[in-house]
Each structure stands twice: as C-alpha cells, then as structure tokens.
XYZ file of C-alpha atoms in Angstrom:
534
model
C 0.000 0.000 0.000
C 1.102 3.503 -0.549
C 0.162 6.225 1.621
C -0.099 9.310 0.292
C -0.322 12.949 1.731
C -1.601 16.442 0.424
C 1.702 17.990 -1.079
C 2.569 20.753 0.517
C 4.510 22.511 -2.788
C 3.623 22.549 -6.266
C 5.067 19.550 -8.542
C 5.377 22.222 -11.533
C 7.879 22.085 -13.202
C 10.948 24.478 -11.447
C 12.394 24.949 -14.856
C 9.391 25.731 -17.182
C 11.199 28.447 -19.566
C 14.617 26.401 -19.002
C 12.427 23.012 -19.970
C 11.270 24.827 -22.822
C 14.980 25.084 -24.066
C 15.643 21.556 -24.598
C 14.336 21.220 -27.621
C 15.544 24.270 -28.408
C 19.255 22.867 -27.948
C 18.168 20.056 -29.736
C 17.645 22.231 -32.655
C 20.602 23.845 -32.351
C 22.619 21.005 -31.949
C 21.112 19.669 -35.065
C 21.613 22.761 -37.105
C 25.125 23.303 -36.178
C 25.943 19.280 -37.081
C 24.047 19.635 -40.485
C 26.065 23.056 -41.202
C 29.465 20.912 -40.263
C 28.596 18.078 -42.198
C 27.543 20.453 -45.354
C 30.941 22.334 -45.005
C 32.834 19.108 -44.998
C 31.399 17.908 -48.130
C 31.756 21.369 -49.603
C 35.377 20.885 -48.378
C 36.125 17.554 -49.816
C 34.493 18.953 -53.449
C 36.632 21.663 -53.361
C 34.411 23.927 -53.698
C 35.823 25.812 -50.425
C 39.079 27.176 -52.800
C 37.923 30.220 -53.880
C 37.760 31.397 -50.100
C 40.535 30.252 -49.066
C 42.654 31.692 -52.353
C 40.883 35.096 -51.747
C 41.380 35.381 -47.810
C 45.022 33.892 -48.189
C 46.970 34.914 -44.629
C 50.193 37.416 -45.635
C 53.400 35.971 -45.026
C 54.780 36.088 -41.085
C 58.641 35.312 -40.601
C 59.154 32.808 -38.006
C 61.346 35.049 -35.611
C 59.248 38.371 -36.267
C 57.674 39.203 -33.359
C 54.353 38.455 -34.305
C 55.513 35.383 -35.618
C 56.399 34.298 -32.117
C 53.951 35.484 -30.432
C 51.345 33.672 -32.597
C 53.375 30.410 -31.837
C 53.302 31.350 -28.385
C 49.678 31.416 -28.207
C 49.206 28.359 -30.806
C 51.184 26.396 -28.482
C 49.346 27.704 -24.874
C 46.323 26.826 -26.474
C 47.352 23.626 -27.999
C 44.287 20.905 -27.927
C 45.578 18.554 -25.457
C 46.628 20.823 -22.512
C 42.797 21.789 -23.431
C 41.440 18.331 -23.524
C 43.664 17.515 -20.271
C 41.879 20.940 -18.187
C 38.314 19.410 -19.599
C 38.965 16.236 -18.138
C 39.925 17.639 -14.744
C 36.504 19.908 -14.881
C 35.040 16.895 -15.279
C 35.840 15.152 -12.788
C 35.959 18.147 -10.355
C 31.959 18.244 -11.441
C 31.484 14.466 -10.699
C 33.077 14.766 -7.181
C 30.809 17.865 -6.572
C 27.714 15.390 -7.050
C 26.981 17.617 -10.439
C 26.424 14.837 -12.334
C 25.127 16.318 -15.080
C 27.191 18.970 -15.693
C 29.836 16.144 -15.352
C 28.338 14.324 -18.006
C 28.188 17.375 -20.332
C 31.607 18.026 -19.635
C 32.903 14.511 -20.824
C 30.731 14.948 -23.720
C 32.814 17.803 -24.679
C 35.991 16.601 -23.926
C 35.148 13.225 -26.496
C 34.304 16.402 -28.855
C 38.411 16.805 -29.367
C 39.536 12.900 -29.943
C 36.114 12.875 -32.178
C 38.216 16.052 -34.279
C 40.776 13.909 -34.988
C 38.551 11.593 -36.515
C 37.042 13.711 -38.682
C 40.433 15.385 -39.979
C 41.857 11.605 -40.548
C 38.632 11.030 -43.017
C 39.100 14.454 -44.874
C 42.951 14.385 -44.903
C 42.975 17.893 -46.188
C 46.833 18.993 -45.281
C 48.086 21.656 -43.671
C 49.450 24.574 -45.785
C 52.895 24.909 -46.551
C 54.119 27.223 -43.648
C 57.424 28.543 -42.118
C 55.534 27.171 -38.513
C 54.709 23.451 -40.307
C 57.589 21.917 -37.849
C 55.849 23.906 -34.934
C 55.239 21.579 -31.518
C 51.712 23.015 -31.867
C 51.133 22.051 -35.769
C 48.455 19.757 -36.565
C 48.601 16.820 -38.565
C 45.351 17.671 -40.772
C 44.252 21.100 -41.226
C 40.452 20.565 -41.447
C 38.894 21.245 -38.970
C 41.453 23.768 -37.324
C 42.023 21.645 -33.752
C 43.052 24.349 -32.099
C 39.867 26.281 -33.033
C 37.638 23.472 -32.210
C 39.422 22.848 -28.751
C 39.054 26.577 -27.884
C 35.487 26.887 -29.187
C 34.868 23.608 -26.253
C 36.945 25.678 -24.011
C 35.163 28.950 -23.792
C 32.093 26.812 -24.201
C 33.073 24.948 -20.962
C 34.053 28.386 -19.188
C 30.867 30.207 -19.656
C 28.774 26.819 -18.647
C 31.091 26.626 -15.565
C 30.507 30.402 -14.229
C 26.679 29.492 -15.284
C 26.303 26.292 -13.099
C 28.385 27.982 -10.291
C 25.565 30.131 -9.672
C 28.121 33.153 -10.373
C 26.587 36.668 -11.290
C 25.856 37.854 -14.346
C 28.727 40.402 -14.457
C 30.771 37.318 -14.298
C 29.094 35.156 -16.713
C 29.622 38.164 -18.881
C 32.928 38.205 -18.371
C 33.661 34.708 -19.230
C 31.330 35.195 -22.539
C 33.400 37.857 -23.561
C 37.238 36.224 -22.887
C 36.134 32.767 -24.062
C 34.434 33.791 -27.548
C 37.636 37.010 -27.369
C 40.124 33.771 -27.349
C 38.437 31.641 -29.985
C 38.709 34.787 -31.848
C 42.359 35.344 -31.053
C 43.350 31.844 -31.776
C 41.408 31.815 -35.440
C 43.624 34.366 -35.974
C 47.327 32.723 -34.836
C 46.419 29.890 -36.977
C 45.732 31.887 -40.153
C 48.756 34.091 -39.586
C 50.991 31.142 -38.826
C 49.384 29.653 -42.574
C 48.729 26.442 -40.639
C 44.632 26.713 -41.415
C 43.057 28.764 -44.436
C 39.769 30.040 -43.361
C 37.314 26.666 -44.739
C 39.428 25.274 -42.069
C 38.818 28.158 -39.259
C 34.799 27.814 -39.779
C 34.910 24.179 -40.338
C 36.987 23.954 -36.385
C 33.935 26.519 -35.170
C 31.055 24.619 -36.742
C 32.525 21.324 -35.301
C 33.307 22.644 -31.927
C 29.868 24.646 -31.670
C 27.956 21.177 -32.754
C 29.944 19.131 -29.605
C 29.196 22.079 -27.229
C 25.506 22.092 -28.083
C 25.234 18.006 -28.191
C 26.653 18.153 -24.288
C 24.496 20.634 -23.144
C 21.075 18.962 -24.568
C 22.566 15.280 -23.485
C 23.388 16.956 -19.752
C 20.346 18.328 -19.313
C 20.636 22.558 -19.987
C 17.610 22.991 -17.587
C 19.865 21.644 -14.910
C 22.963 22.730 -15.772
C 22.065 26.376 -16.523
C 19.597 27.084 -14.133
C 21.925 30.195 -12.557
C 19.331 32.702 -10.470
C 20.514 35.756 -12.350
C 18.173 34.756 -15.577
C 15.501 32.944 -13.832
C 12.750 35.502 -11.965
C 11.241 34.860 -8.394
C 8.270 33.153 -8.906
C 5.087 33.288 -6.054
C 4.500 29.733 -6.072
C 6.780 29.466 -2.996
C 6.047 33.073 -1.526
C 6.106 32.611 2.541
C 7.398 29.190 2.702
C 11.005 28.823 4.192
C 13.028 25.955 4.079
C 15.797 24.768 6.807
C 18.801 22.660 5.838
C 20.563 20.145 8.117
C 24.296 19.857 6.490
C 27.519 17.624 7.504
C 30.129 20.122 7.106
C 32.664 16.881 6.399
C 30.817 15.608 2.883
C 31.351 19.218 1.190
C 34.621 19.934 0.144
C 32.961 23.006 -1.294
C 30.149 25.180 1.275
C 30.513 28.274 -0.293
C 29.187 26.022 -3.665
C 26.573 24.464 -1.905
C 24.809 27.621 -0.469
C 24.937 29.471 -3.934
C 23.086 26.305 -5.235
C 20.631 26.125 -2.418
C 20.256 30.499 -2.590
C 19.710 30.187 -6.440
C 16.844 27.578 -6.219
C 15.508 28.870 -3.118
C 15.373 32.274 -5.047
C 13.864 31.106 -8.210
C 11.386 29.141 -6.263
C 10.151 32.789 -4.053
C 10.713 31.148 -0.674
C 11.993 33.096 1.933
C 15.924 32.588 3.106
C 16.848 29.270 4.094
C 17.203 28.345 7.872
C 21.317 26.316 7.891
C 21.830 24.409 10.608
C 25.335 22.659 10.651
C 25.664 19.139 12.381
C 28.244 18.686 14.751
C 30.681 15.336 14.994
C 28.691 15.261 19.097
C 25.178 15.474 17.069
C 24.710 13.739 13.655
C 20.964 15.933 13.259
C 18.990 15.533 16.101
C 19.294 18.969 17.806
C 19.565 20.441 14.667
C 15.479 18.917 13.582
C 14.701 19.892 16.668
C 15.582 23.421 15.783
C 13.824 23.640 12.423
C 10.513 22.375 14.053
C 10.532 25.045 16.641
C 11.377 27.703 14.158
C 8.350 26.432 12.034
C 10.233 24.991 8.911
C 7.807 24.397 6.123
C 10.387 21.522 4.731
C 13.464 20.441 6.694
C 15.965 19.468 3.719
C 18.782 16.779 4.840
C 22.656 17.239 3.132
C 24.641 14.697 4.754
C 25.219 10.979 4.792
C 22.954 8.034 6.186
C 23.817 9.122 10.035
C 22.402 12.886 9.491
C 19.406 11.388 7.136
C 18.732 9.078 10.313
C 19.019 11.070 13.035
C 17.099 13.903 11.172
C 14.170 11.234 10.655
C 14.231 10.068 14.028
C 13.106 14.123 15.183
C 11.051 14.726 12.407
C 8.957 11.541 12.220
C 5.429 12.294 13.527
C 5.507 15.672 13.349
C 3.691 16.553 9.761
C 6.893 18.719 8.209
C 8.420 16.800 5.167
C 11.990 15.905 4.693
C 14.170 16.763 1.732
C 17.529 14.725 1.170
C 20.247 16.305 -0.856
C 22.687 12.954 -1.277
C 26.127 13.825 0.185
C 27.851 10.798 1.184
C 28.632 7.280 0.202
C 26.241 5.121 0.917
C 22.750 7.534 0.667
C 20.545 4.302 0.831
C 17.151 6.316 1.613
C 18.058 8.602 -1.563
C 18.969 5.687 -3.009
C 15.824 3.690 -3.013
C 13.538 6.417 -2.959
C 15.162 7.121 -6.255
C 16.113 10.439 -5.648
C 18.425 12.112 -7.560
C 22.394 12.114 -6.536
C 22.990 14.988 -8.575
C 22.770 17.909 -6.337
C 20.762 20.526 -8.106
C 18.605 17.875 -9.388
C 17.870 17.022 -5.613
C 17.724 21.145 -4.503
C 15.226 21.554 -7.245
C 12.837 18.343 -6.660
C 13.121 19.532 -2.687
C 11.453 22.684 -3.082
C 9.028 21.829 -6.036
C 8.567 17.663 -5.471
C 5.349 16.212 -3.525
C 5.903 14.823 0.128
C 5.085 10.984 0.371
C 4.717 8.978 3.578
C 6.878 6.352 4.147
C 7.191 3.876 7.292
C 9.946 4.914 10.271
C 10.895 1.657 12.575
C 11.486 1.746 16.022
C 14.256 0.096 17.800
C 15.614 -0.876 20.669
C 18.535 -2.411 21.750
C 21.335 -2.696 24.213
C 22.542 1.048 24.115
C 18.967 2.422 23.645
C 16.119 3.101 21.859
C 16.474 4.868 18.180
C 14.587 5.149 15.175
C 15.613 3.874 11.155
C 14.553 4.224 7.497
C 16.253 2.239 5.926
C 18.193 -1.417 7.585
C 19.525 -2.580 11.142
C 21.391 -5.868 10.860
C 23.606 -7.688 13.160
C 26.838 -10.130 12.538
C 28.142 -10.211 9.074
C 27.561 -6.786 7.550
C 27.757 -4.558 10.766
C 31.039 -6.251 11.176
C 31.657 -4.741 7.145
C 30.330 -1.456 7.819
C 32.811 -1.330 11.083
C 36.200 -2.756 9.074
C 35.507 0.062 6.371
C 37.749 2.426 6.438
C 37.068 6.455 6.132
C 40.034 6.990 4.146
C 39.578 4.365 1.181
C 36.025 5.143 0.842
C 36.857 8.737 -0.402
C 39.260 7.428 -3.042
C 37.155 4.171 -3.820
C 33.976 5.107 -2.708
C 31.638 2.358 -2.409
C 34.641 -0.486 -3.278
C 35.614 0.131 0.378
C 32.814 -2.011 1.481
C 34.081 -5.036 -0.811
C 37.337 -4.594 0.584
C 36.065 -5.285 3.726
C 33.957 -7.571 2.837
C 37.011 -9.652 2.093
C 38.491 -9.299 5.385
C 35.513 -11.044 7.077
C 35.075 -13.809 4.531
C 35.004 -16.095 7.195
C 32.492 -14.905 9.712
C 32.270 -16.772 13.077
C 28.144 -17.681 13.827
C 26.475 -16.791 16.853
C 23.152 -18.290 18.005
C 19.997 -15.959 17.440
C 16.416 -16.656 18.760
C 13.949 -14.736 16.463
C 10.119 -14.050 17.441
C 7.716 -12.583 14.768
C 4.516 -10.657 15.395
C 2.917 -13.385 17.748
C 4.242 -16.375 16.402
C 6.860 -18.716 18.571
C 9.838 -17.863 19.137
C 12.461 -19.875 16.656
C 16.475 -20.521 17.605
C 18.644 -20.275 14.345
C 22.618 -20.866 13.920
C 23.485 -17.459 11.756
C 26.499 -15.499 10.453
C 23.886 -12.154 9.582
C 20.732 -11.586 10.577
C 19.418 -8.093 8.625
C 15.874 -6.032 8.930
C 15.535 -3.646 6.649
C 12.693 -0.808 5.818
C 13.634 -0.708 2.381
C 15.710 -3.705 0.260
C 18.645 -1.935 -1.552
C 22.104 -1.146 -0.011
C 25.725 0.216 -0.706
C 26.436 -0.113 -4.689
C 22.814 -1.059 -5.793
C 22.423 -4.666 -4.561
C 19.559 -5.432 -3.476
C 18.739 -7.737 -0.547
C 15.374 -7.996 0.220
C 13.596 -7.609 -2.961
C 10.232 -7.392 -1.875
C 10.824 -4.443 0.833
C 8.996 -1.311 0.176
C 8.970 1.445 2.529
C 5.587 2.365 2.743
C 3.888 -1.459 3.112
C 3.967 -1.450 6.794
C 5.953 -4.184 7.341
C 9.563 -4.949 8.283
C 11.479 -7.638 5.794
C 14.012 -10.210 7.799
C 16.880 -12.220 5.814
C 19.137 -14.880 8.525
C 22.373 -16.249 6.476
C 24.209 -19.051 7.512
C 26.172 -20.413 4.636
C 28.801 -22.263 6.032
C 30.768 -23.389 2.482
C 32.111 -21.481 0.041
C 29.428 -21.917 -2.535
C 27.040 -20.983 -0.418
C 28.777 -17.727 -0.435
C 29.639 -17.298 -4.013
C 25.533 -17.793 -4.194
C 25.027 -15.592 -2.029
C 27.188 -13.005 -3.679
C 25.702 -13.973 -7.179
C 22.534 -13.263 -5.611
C 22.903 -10.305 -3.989
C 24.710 -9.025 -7.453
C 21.507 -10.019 -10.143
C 19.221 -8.911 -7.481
C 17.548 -12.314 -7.687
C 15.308 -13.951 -5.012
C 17.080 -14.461 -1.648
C 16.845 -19.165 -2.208
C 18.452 -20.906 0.414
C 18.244 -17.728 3.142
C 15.675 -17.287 6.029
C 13.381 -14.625 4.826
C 10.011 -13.074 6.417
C 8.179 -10.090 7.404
C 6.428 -8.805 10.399
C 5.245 -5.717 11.587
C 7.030 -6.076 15.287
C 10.003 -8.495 15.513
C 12.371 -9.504 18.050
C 15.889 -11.208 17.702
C 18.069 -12.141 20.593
C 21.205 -13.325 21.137
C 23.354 -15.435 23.351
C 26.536 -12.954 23.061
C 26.518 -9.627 22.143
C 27.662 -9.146 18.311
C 28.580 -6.269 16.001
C 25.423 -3.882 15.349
C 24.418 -1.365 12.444
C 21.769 1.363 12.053
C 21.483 2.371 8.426
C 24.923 1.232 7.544
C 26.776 3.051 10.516
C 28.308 0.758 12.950
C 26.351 1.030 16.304
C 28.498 -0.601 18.759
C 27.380 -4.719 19.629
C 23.902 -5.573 21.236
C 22.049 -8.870 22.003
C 19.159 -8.650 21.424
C 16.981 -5.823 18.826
C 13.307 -5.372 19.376
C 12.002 -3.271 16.398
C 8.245 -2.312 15.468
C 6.844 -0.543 12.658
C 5.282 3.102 12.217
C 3.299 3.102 9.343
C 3.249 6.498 7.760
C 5.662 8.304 10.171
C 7.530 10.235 7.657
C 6.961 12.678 4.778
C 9.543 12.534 2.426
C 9.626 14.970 -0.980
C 10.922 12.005 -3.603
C 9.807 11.433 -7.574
C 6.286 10.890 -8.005
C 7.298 7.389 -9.814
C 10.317 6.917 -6.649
C-alpha cells in the first residue's frame, strides 16, 4: 500500500522556460551538425578554394615578433593541454555530485579525440608554412584543432561560471574572454598559414555542434539554471526551508549555499534556515531546531547518520523531509530514487510532492532509536565497522568489498527470532538483517520485496557455512535475484536475541554490539519529498 499525503509545494515544473529550451538545444545542436557536415562535403568537393585563395593569410617570418607570439599562443592553447583541463573539470563536477554537468563536460571533452577523426577522413593537409615543424602544428588542417578545442573551451568556461551560480557580471565576463580567445586563436592559426579560413569555420562549426550536443545530453535545464536569468516566482512566496548539512561531505560550502540560494530564489521562498551538524550530534538537535522555528520543509545534506538522526526528530511531526545525497552510501536517496545529482535534488526539494513512508522503532542494548532504511547484526555490521574512512573517499563504495574480504570467514552466533505473535524460533546465523527498504551500498539489493511504505519490516538470517554458499550468495545479492536458500520473512514487530553480544548497524553506521533488537513498525511516520514514480 502507498500512503499518500496532500503535497505541501507545487510539482510544476521548477524549470518551465529552461524546460522549454531543450528542444531548443536540440535544434541547435542539429543545425550546427548539419552546417558541419555540409561544409565538410563542400570541403572535400573543393568547392571551399575560392575562399581560401581570396582570404590567403600574408606571409609572417618565423622570428618576427608576431611570428612568435602567434606560436606562443598556438602552443598555450594547444588541444591537449585543453582536452587535459576538460577532463579535470570533469571530474571536479562528478566529485561535486553535479552529475550532469559532469556528463556534459565529458561529452565535450570526447568532442576533441572525435576532431581527430574527422580530420583523418578528410585528410585535407596543412598549408605549406614557415611554422609546419611547430610543436603546436596539426597533422590535418580541417577542422582547425586548435579552433575546435578553444570553441569547447570557452564553451566549458561560460557553462562553468553558469552552473556555479556566479553573477551575471561574471558570466559576462567569461562570454566575452572565451568567444575574445576563440577569436584570437582563429587568428594565430591563419597568420601562422597552418589553417586557411574553410578550415577556421569548419573547427567553429565542429566545436559549436559538440558544445551544443553536451548541453542537450546533460540536461541545460539543470545545468544552466543560474538565479541571475531565472525571476522569483510566487509559487513558494512565505514558505522557508531549513537545511541540516555535515560540514565533512562538502569539500565546497561556499558552492553548496549558492546552489541552495539560487533555487531557493527562483522558487520565491523566503531565506533558508542552515543548521550545521556537529561530529557530538549527527541531526537531532539540529530537527529539533527547524521544528521550533516552524520549517515548512526540513531538507537533509549529509550521509545516512544525518538522514537518520534527522528522521528520528522529524517523524510524527507533519513537516516533510528533503535529502540532498552527500555521502557514500545515501541508501534512503537511493531507493527512494532520488536524484544524486545535487541541483537535481535542490530543485525536486522545493518543487517535489511529500510521500509517507514507514519509520521503525528500535531498541537495543545502548537504547532506543529510530531507522529508514536497515539494522542488521553479525556479518555486515562487522563490514560497515572494518571500512575504512580513508579508502572510501578514493574508492567510494569499493571500500565495502574490501572489507567484505576481510571477514570472509564470519564466526556464527546463536539468534532466537520471534515474529509478530508467532513462537519464538532458535537459528545458527552469520547475519541476521531487517531492513525498511531492500537496496544497499552499490545497488544490490537484498530484500527484494521491501517497500517502505507497506507497513511491514522484511528479515533475511544467512548461515552459509561453504564457500558456494557464499559465491551464491554473492551472485545473488549481485543479479538482485530472489534471496533461495536464506531465512526470509516479514512482520510488523520483531524480536531477535542473542546469546553474546555481536557487532550492530543502524542504516549502515556501525552502532556498537547488542544482544538482542526489538524493532516495530510506524506506518506512515515520515513525509519525504521524492519522484512521483520513486
């Protein structure tokens, strides 16, 4: 069952004159690809002579100071130190959780190998030139690479100061150097007679088609939705927002509040409340606050321990959570299908519907606590402890196979289990995990048939003891098949004890050991803003 609640904001579109340009880049992308591939035919006919004959470049001496100076330039602006700065934008953008500007950015970087392509079909050679033996000559004149890897580049600039939320003045700014260089380095090329002007154009025309392509494939109404062109709309007017943050998943605040200012902006709600966790207090104190100060939606930026212990506060009390993804695991983003790319997530958190989804209760040795997403004991809380910090920034989610390897060989404990009413049952088990919702760390999915909303709590005991029970088990878990050969059920309360006290995890962070878990469900606790289909 699905349990729904009035929404609280509109689910309009956030983006409707910025939606409205997608097929407009569409068309442009199409026009500019259909004027490249018109010139290059025109090219290969010859038929491109009679401008190059009559625009012919006057002859520069090698060691005249122009002459130098245009090599200087030609060789600054050579196409790989280019390609080599997209690249690093690129994955500067991934590790900023913009994944679509990410993506756009790799499109463009494929747009200089893709030149080279292109110039190895239509072989047309460079000119004869006193610079031919230059570092910075190309191989093939047509199209000019250094005017196509420029054209990308100020392309790239402009769509970074854009997607920084930077001002206008700024954006300006980069319009005017970027398009200013492509200008500048049309020119080098021509004086240096290493590209007649069919080759100038047909560099433009091929950049200009790559730069459009990775702008409709990346999504422009995400990646240029900068507050300085997009009006303060009333659909939000009196609303106001708070935002719990983890200070430790953003190598990049200053970032992160010009994306939240720009959406909050666009949307008309009122300054955002920030409230910054603490390494004492994950998000408890900090939920607490936003209640009292009357948050109309508390919006979560932080890993699974600040999405938990915001939950824990706001469950029951009516105001819907937002999650902006920010650290490794996000398993409630995850398998509410919300979107890891940040702006994507800002933008569905202020203009999304709020859906109720089940909180569970818990209690154990150390206390009592609240989840939304899995609790397990043995096996994997012993894998979330061995993790380390460190590797999972560089490796990100292949920490947790790495130390899943260390405790291949897990010792089993004794667990008696008691569902709903039924008799209690003793089982011999390496892992015994309850989860809310059925998908964890990297997409694998172990309890297929958990939903988060269906009032019920799923159960899966292993206790392979031989090593194809666990290459099974591993197969399974991979093709997100059905759990054969494991202990599966559900209940809506559920008790599992323990003769010794084992290793213990709350939504993937390790929670000391416990013997015994008593966990019940609250249907309907929480409202959380996800995708209408999530």
């Amino acid at each position: 069952m699905t349990a729904s609640q009035p929404s609280q904001h509109s689910s309009a579109s956030p983006s409707g004159s910025l939606g409205r340009l997608r097929p407009v880049e569409a068309s442009l992308t199409l026009v500019f690809a259909l004027a490249l591939i018109t010139w290059t035919l025109l090219m290969r006919a010859g038929a491109l002579s009679g401008l190059d004959t009559a625009l012919h470049a006057p002859e520069v001496e090698l060691r005249s100071v122009t002459g130098q100076v245009a090599e200087a330039f030609s060789v600054l602006t050579h196409p790989l130190l280019i390609l080599a700065s997209i690249i690093g934008w690129t994955a500067y953008s991934y590790k900023r959780r913009m994944r679509r500007l990410s993506l756009a950015l790799a499109i463009a970087a494929a747009g200089i190998p893709l030149r080279l392509l292109l110039a190895w079909w239509v072989r047309h050679p460079v000119p004869d030139s006193v610079f031919a033996d230059s570092v910075s000559a190309p191989a093939y004149a047509y199209p000019s690479a250094h005017v196509t890897a420029m054209t990308l580049a100020a392309w790239v600039l402009v769509t970074l100061a854009r997607a920084h939320r930077r001002g206008s003045a700024i954006v300006a700014a980069g319009t005017v150097v970027g398009y200013a260089a492509v200008a500048v380095t049309a020119v080098s090329q021509w004086l240096m007679g290493l590209a007649a002007p069919s080759d100038l154009i047909g560099g433009f025309l091929m950049g200009a088609t790559v730069a459009n392509l990775a702008l409709w494939a990346g999504g422009i109404e995400s990646i240029l939705a900068a507050w300085v062109n997009r009006p303060s709309t009333a659909q939000g007017r009196g609303k106001r927002a708070a935002l719990i943050y983890n200070p430790t998943k953003f190598d990049d605040l200053s970032l992160l509040r010009r994306r939240i200012e720009a959406e909050v902006r666009s949307a008309g709600w009122s300054p955002t409340i920030w409230l910054e966790t603490t390494p004492e207090d994950p998000g408890h104190d900090m939920a607490r606050r936003a209640l009292k100060a009357g948050a109309d939606l508390v919006m979560v930026a932080g890993g699974d321990g600040t999405v938990r212990a915001a939950s824990a506060e706001l469950a029951g009390s009516g105001t819907p959570m937002a999650l902006i993804p920010a650290g490794t695991g996000n398993l409630l983003a995850r398998n509410l299908s919300i979107p890891l790319d940040t702006d994507a997530a800002i933008r569905l958190a202020l203009h999304g519907s709020p859906r109720a989804i089940d909180v569970v209760r818990c209690e154990h040795d150390g206390g009592q606590e609240r989840f939304v997403v899995m609790a397990g004991m043995g096996l994997d809380a012993q894998i979330m402890d061995s993790t380390d910090d460190g590797l999972k920034k560089v490796i990100r989610s292949g920490a947790y196979a790495v130390a899943a390897v260390q405790n291949a060989v897990p010792d089993p404990f004794t667990a008696t289990v008691t569902l709903d009413d039924d008799e209690p049952a003793e089982h011999q088990i390496v892992m015994a995990l309850v989860g809310n919702v059925g998908t964890i760390t990297a997409g694998m999915t172990l309890l297929p048939d958990a939903k988060p909303d269906d009032g019920y709590i799923d159960l899966l005991l292993a206790s392979p003891d031989k090593v194809a029970d666990w290459a099974r088990l591993g197969a399974q878990i991979l093709t997100g098949q059905e759990m054969k050969g494991f202990t599966t059920a559900r209940a809506r309360t559920m008790s599992i004890r323990t003769t010794e006290a084992v290793a213990f995890e709350l939504d993937g962070d390790p929670a000391g050991t416990t013997s015994a878990l008593s966990l019940a469900v609250e249907p309907g606790a929480l409202l959380v803003v996800m995708p209408q289909d999530g």
